[in-house]
Short mmCIF file of C-alpha atoms in Angstrom, two decimals:
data_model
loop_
_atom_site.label_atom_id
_atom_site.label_comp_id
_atom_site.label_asym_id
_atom_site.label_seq_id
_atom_site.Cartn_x
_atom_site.Cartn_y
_atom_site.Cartn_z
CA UNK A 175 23.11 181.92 -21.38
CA UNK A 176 21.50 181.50 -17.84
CA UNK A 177 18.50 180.37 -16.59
CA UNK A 178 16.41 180.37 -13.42
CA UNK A 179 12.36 179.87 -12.47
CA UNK A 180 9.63 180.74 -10.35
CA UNK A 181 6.78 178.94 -9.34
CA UNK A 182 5.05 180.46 -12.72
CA UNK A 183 7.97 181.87 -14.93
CA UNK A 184 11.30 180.84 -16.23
CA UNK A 185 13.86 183.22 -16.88
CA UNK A 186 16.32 183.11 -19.43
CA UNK A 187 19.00 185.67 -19.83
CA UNK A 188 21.61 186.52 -22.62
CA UNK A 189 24.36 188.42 -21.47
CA UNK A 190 25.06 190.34 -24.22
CA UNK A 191 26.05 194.06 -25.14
CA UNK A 192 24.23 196.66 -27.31
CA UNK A 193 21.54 194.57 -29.01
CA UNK A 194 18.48 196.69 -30.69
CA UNK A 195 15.42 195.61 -29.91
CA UNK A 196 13.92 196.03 -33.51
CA UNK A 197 16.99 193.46 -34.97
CA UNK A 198 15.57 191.17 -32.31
CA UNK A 199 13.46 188.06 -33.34
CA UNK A 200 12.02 185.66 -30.64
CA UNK A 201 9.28 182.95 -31.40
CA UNK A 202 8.01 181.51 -28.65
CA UNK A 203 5.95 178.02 -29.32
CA UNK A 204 4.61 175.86 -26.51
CA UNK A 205 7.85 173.43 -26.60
CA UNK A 206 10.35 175.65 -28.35
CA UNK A 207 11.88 178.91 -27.91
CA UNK A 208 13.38 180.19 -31.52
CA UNK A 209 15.43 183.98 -30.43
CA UNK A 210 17.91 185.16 -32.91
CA UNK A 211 19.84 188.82 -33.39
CA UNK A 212 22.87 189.90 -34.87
CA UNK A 213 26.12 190.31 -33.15
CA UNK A 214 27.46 193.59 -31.56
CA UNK A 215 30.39 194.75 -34.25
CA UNK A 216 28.51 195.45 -37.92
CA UNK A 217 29.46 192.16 -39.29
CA UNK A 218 26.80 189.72 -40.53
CA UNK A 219 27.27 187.15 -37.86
CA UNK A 220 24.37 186.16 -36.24
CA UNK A 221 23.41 184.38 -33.08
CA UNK A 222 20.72 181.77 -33.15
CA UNK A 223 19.05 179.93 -30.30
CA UNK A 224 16.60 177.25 -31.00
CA UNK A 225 15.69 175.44 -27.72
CA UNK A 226 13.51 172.46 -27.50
CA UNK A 227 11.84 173.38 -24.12
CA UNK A 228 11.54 170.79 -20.54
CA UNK A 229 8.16 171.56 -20.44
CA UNK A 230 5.12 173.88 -21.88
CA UNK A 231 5.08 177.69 -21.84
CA UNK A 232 1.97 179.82 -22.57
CA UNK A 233 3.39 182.11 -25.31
CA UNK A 234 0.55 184.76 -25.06
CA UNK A 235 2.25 185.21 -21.42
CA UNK A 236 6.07 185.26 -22.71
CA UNK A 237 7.87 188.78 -22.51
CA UNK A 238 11.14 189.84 -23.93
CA UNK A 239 13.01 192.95 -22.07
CA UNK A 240 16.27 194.39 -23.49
CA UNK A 241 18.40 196.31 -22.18
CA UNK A 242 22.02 197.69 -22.84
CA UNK A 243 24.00 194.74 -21.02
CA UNK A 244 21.67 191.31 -21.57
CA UNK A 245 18.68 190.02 -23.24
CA UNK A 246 16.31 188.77 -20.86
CA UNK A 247 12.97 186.48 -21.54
CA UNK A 248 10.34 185.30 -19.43
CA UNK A 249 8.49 182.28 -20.33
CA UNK A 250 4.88 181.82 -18.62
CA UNK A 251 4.65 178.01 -17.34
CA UNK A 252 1.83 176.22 -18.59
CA UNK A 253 1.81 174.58 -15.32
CA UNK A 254 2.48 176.84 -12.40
CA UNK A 255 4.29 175.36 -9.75
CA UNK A 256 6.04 172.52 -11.90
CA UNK A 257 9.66 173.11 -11.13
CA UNK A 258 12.14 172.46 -14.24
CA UNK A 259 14.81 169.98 -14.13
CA UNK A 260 16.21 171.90 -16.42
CA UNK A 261 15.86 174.57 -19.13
CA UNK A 262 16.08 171.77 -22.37
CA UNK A 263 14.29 168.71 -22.47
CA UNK A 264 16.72 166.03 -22.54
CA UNK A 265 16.53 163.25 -25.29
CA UNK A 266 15.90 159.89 -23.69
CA UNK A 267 18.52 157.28 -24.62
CA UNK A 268 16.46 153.85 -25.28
CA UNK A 269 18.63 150.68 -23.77
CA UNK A 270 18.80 148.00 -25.69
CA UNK A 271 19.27 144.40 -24.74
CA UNK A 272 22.06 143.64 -26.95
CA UNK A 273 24.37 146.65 -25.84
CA UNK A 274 26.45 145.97 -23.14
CA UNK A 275 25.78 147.55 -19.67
CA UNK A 276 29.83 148.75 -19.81
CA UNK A 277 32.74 148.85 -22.21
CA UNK A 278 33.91 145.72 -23.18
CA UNK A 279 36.43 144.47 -25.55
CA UNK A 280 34.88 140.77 -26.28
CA UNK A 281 32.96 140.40 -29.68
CA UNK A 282 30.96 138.05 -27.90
CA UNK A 283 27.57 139.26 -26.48
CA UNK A 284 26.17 138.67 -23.54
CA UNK A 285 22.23 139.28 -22.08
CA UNK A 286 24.01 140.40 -18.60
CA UNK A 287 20.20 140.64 -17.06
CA UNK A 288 19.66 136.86 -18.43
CA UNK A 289 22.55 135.87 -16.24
CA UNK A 290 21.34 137.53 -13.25
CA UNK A 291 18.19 135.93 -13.49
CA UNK A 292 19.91 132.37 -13.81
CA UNK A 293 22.04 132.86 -11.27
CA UNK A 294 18.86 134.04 -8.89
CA UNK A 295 17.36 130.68 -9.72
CA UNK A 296 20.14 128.67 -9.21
CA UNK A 297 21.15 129.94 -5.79
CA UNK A 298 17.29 129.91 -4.77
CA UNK A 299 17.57 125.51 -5.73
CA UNK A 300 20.45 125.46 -3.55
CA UNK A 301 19.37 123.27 -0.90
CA UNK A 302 21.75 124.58 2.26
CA UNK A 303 23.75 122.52 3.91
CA UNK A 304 25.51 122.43 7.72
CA UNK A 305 23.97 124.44 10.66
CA UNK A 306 22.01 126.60 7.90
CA UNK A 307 20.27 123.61 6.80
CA UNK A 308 19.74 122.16 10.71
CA UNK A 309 18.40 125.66 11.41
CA UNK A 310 15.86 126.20 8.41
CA UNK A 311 14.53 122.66 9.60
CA UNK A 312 13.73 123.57 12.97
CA UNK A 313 12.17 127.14 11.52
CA UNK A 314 10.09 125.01 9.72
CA UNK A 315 8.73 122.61 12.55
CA UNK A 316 8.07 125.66 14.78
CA UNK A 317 6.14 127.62 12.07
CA UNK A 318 3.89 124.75 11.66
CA UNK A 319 3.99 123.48 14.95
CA UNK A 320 0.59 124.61 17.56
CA UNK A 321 1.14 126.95 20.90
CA UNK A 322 1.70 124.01 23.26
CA UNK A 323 4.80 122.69 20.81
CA UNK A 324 6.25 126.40 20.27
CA UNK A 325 5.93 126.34 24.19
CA UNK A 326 8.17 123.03 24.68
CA UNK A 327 10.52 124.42 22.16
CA UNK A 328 11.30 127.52 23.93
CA UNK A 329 11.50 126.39 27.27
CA UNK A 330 13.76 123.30 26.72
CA UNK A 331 15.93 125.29 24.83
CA UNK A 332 16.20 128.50 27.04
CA UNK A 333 16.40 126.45 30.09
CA UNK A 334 19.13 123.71 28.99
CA UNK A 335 21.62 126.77 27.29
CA UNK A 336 20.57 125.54 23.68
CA UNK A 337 21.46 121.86 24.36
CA UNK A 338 17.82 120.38 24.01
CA UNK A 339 15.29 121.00 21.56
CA UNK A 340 12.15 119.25 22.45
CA UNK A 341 8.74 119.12 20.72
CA UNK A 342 6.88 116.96 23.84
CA UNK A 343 5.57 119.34 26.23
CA UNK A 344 4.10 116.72 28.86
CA UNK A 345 7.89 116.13 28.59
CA UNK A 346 9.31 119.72 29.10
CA UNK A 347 6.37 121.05 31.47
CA UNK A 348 8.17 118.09 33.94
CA UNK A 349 11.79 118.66 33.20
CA UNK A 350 14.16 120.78 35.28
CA UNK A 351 17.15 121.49 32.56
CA UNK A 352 18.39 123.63 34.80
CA UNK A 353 18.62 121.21 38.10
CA UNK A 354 18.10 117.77 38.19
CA UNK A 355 17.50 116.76 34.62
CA UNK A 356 20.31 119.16 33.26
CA UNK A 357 22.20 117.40 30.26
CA UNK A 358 26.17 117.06 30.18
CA UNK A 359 27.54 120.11 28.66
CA UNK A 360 29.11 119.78 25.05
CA UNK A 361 32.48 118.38 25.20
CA UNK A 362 35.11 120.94 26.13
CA UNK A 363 32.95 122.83 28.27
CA UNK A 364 31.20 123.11 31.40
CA UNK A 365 28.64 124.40 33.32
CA UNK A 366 28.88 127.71 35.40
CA UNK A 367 26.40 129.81 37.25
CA UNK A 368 26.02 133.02 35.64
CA UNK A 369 26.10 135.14 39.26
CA UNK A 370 29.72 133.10 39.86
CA UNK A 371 32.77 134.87 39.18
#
């Protein structure tokens, strides 16, 4: 069987030979399709299609048309415009906790999503340590520090080529870092001017 849609029917289509219209049963319900006939050959097989629909269908609009090589049905939306995902509505499979999110061969359980959240928590105590710690300080100081502090910051920073990090700006508003009051570069380096090659 196929299927496609429009914007206000879907089409379903059998692709089968010969089938008499009169041997022909389809009951159309607004979440089911029921069709059955039988099969091409004498014999008393029969086939059977009961289909629990995606969505609604208006089964006063429904048609059936046969003809000598298929069987096709329209079913009228309910909601025009609604495009199917597809032509059955899929069970949902509930999740829960106690499964496994994979395969696994232990006959221990685990809540995987407890774990997680542990985990979160622990890394979120952390305190950091090093340069990362050093640098969340000074984020802190210039989030709550005023304009004129934010303004010292910057400019003794920019100006010395990260070597001083001053708060005071009747301090910094005086100092030339990059003159008179420059500091001594870090140890293994040394100054340069930028337009010297």
């Amino acid at each position: 069987r196929d299927w496609y849609q429009s914007n206000t029917t879907v089409f379903v289509t059998l692709l089968v030979k010969e089938v008499k219209r009169e041997t022909l049963k389809v009951d159309f319900k607004e979440r089911e399709l029921l069709v059955s006939f039988p099969l091409p050959g004498g014999g008393e097989d029969e086939y059977q299609m009961d289909v629990e629909l995606f969505e609604a269908i208006d089964p006063a609009g429904c048609k059936v048309d046969v003809s000598k090589l298929k069987v096709e049905i329209a079913l009228a939306k309910k909601a025009a415009g609604l495009q199917w995902k597809d032509l059955e509505k899929v069970p949902e499979v509930e999740f829960t906790p106690d499964q496994p999110a994979y395969p696994t061969s232990s006959k221990q359980k685990r809540d995987w999503t407890q774990i997680d959240k542990d985990m979160d928590e622990e890394l979120k105590k952390d305190k950091a340590g090093g340069d990362e710690a050093l640098n969340s300080l000074f984020k802190q100081i210039y989030d709550r520090a005023d304009d004129e502090t934010r303004r010292a910051m910057n400019k003794s920073f920019q100006t010395s080529g990260g070597t001083v990090l001053s708060t005071n700006w009747g301090e910094v508003a005086r100092a030339d870092y990059e003159g008179k009051d420059r500091p001594t570069a870090p140890e293994g380096q040394e100054w340069r001017d930028a337009n010297q090659k």
